[in-house]
Short mmCIF file of C-alpha atoms and ligand atoms in Angstrom, two decimals:
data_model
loop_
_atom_site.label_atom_id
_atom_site.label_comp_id
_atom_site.label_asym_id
_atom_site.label_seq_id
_atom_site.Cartn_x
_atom_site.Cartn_y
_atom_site.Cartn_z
CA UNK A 129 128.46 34.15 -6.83
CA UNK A 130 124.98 35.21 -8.32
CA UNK A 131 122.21 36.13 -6.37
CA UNK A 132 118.87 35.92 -8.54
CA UNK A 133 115.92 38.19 -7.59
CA UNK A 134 112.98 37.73 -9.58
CA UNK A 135 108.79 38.06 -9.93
CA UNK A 136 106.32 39.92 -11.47
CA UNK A 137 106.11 43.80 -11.79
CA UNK A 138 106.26 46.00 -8.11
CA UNK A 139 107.13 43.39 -5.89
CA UNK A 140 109.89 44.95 -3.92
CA UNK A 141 112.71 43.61 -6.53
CA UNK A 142 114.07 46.69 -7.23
CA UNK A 143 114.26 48.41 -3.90
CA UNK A 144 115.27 44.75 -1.76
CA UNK A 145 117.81 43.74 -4.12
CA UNK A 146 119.68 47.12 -4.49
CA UNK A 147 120.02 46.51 -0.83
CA UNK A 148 120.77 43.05 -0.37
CA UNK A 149 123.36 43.78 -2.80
CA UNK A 150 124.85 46.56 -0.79
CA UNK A 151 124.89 44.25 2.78
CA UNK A 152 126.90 41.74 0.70
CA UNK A 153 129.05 43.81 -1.06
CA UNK A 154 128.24 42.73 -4.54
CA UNK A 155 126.84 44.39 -7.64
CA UNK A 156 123.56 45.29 -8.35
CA UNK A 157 122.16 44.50 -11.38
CA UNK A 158 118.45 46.09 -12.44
CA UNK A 159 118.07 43.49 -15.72
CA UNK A 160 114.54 45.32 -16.28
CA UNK A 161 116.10 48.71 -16.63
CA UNK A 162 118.31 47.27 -19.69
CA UNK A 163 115.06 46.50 -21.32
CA UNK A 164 113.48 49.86 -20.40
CA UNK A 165 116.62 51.84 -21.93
CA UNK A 166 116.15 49.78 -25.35
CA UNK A 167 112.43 50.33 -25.58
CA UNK A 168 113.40 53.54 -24.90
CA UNK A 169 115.60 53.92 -27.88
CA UNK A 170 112.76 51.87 -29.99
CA UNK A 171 110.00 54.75 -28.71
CA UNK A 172 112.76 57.89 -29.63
CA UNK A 173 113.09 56.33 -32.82
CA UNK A 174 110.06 55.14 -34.24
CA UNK A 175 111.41 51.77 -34.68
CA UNK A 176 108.40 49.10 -35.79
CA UNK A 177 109.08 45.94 -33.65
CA UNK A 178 108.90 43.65 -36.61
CA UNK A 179 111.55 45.56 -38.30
CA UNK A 180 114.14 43.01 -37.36
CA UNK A 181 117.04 45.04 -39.52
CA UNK A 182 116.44 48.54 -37.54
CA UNK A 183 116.39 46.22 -34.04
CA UNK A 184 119.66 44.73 -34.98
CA UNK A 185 121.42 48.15 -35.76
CA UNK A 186 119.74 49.76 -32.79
CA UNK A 187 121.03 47.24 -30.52
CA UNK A 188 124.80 47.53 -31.86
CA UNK A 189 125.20 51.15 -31.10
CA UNK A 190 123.40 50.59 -28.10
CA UNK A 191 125.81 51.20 -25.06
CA UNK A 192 124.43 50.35 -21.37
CA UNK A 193 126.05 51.47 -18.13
CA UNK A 194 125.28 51.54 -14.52
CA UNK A 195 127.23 54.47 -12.67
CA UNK A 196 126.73 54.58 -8.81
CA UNK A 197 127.31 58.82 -7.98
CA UNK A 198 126.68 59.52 -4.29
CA UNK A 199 125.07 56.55 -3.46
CA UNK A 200 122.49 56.18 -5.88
CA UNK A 201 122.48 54.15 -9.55
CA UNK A 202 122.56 56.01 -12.63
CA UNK A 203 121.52 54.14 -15.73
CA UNK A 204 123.30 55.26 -18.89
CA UNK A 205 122.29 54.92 -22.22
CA UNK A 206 124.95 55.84 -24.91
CA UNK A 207 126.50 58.45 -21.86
CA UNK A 208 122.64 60.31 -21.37
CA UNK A 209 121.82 59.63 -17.95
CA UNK A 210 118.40 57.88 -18.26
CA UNK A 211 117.22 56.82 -14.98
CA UNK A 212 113.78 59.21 -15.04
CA UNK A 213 113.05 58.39 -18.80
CA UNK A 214 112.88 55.13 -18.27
CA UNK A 215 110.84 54.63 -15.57
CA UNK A 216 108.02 57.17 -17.57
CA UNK A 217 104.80 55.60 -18.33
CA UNK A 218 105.38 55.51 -22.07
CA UNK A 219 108.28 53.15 -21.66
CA UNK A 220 106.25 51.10 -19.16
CA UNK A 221 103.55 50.52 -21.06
CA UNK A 222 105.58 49.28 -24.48
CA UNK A 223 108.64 47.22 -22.50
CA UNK A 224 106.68 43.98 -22.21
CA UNK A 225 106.28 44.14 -26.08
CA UNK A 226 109.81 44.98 -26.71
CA UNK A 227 111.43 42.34 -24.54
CA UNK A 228 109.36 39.54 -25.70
CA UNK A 229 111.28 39.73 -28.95
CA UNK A 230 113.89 36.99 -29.38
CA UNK A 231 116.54 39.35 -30.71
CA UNK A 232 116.48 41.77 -27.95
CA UNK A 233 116.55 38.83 -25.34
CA UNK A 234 119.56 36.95 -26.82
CA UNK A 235 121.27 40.13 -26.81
CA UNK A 236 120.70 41.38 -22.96
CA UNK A 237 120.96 37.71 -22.00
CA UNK A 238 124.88 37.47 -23.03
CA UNK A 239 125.56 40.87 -21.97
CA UNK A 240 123.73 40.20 -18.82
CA UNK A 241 126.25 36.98 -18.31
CA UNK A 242 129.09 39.16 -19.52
CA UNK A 243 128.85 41.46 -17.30
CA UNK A 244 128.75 39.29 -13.87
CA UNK A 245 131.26 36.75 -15.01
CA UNK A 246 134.10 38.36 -13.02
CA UNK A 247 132.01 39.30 -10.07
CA UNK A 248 130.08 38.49 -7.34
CA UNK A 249 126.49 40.34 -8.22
CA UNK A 250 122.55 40.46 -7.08
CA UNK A 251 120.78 39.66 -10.35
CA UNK A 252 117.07 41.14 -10.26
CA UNK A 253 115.21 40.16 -12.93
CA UNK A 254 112.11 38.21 -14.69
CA UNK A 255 113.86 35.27 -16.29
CA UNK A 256 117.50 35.39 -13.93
CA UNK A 257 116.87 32.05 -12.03
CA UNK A 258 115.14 30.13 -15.10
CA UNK A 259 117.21 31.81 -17.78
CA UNK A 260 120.02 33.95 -17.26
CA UNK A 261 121.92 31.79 -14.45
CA UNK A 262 120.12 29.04 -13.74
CA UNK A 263 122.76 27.45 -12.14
CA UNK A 264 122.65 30.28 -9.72
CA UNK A 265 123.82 29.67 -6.35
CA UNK A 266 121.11 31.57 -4.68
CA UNK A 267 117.48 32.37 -6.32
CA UNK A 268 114.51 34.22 -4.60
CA UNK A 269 111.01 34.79 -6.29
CA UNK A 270 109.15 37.91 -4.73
CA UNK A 271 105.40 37.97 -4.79
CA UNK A 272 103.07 40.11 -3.33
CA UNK A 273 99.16 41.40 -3.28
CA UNK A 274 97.64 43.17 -6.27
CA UNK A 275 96.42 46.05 -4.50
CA UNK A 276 99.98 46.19 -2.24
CA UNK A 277 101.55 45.89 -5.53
CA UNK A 278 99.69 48.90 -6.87
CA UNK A 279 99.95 51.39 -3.81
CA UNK A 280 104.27 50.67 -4.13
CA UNK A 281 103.72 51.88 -7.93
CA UNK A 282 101.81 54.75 -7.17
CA UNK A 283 104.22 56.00 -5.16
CA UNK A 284 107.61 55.34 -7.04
CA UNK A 285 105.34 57.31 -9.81
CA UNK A 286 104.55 60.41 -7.82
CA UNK A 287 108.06 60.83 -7.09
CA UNK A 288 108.77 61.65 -10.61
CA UNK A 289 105.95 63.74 -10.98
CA UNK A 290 103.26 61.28 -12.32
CA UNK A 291 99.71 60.31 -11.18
CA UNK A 292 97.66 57.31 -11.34
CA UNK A 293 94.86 55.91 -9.63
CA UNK A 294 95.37 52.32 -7.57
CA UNK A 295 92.50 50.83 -10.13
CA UNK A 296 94.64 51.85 -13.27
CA UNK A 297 97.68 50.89 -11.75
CA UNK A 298 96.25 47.28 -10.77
CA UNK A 299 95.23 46.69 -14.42
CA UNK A 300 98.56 48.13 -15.55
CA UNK A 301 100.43 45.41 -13.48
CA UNK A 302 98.45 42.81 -14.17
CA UNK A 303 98.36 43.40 -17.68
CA UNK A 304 102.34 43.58 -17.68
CA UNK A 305 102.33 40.18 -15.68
CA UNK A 306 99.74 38.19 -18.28
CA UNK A 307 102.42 39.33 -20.62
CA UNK A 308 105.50 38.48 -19.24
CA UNK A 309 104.25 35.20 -17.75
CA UNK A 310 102.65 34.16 -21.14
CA UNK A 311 105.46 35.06 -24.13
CA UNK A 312 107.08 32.54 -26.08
CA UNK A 313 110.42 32.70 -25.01
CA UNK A 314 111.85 33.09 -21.13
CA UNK A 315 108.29 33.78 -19.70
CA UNK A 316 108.18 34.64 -16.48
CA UNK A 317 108.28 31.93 -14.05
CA UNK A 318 109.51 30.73 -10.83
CA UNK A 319 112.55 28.45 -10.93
CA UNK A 320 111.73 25.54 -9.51
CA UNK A 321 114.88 25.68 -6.85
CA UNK A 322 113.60 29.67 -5.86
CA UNK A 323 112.68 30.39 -2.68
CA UNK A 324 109.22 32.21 -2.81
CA UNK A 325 109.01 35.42 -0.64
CA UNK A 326 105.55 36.74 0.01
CA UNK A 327 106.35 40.42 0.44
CA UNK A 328 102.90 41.91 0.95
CA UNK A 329 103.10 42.26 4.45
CA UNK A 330 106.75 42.40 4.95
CA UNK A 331 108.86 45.83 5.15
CA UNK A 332 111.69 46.07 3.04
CA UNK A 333 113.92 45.16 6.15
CA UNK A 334 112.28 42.05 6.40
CA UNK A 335 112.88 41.32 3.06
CA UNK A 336 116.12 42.19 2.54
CA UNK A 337 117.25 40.28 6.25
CA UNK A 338 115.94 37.58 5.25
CA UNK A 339 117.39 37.14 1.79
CA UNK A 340 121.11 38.24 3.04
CA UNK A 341 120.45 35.94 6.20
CA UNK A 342 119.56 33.01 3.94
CA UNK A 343 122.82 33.70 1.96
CA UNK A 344 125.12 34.23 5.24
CA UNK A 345 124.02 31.20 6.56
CA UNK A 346 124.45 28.62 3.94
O1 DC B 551 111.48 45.15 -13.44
P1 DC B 551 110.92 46.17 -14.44
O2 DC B 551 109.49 46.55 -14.19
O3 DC B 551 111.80 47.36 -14.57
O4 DC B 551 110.97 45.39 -15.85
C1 DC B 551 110.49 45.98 -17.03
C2 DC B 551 110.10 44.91 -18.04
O5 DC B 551 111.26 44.29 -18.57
C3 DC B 551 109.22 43.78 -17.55
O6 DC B 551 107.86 44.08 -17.72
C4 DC B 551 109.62 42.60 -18.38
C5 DC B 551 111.01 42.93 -18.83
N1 DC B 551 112.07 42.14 -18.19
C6 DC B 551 112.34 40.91 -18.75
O7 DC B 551 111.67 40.51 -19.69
N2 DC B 551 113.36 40.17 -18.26
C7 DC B 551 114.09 40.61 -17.22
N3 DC B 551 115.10 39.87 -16.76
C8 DC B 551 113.80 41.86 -16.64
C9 DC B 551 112.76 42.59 -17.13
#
């Protein structure tokens, strides 16, 4: 059974679905950090995005795993444990432009399917309900406020060391949004079938009981 999680940048995916995930006993799955750990590799090595031969070799020696080790997710990339790096600004700032490209998506896509065709997993994502599974049996589209949006940033920054201001950050998101929402191909968007879940002024509890409730009870 899939459960899709998706919607724009800082709305409580990450943190509700890792959860939701554990209450059900399925697998997790953080689709944005697979496109972090390949702009990632793009950044380290100085690959130009329209230098579709370098993509294509970069993404066949490219080996993603997610370990759990004492309760929290490591994300591997090629056995370094990458789970800081890729949450750094530098990666933030250049991921929209990497996983725009057609290449990269194709390639996460299938893996993404390959991966949860033998299990039961919570799918968080950007394109997971339109895309990825759209035959999912469960799909739920966070939103939330700008500024709440922001504030949730700020702080997953600070505790790996970086600062911000809520203005920058605000910018930041929406600029990541425009971009998601507006490329070419698998834009951002709300499955029709998705169940929209304002999470401004809901705690993570909230969110996360009423996601797990909505998948016990049907
Ligand atoms: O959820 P996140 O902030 O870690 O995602 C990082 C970026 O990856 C996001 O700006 C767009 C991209 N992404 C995507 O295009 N498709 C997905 N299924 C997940 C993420």
């Amino acid at each position: 059974m899939i459960v899709a999680i998706d919607g724009p940048a800082a709305t409580g995916k990450s943190t509700s679905a890792k959860l939701v995930a554990q209450k059900l006993g399925f697998t997790y799955m953080d689709t944005g950090a697979m496109y972090r750990c390949i702009t990632l590799s793009v950044l380290r090595n100085r690959i130009e995005l329209e230098d579709e031969k370098a993509l294509k070799l970069l993404i066949q020696e490219m080996d993603i795993r997610f370990e759990k080790t004492n309760g929290t997710l490591v994300v591997r990339l090629n056995e370094e444990d990458v789970s800081t790096l890729i949450r750094k600004p530098e990666v933030t700032s250049y991921v929209s432009a990497v996983s725009a490209l057609p290449q990269v998506r194709e390639h996460m896509v299938n893996l993404q399917r390959q991966i949860a065709k033998d299990q039961d997993c919570v799918m968080e994502g950007r394109d997971i309900g339109t895309i990825v599974f759209p035959k999912a049996e469960y799909k739920f589209f966070l939103i939330a406020d700008d500024t709440v949006r922001a504030k949730r940033r700020q702080l997953d920054l600070q505790a790996i060391g970086e600062n911000k201001t809520i203005d920058e950050l605000v910018e930041e998101i929406r600029r990541r949004d425009a971009f998601d929402s507006g490329r070419f191909h698998s834009p951002l968007r709300k499955a029709d079938d998705a169940i929209e879940v304002d999470t401004s002024k809901l705690t993570i509890d909230e969110q996360v009981d009423f996601m797990v409730n909505r998948v016990k009870n049907h």
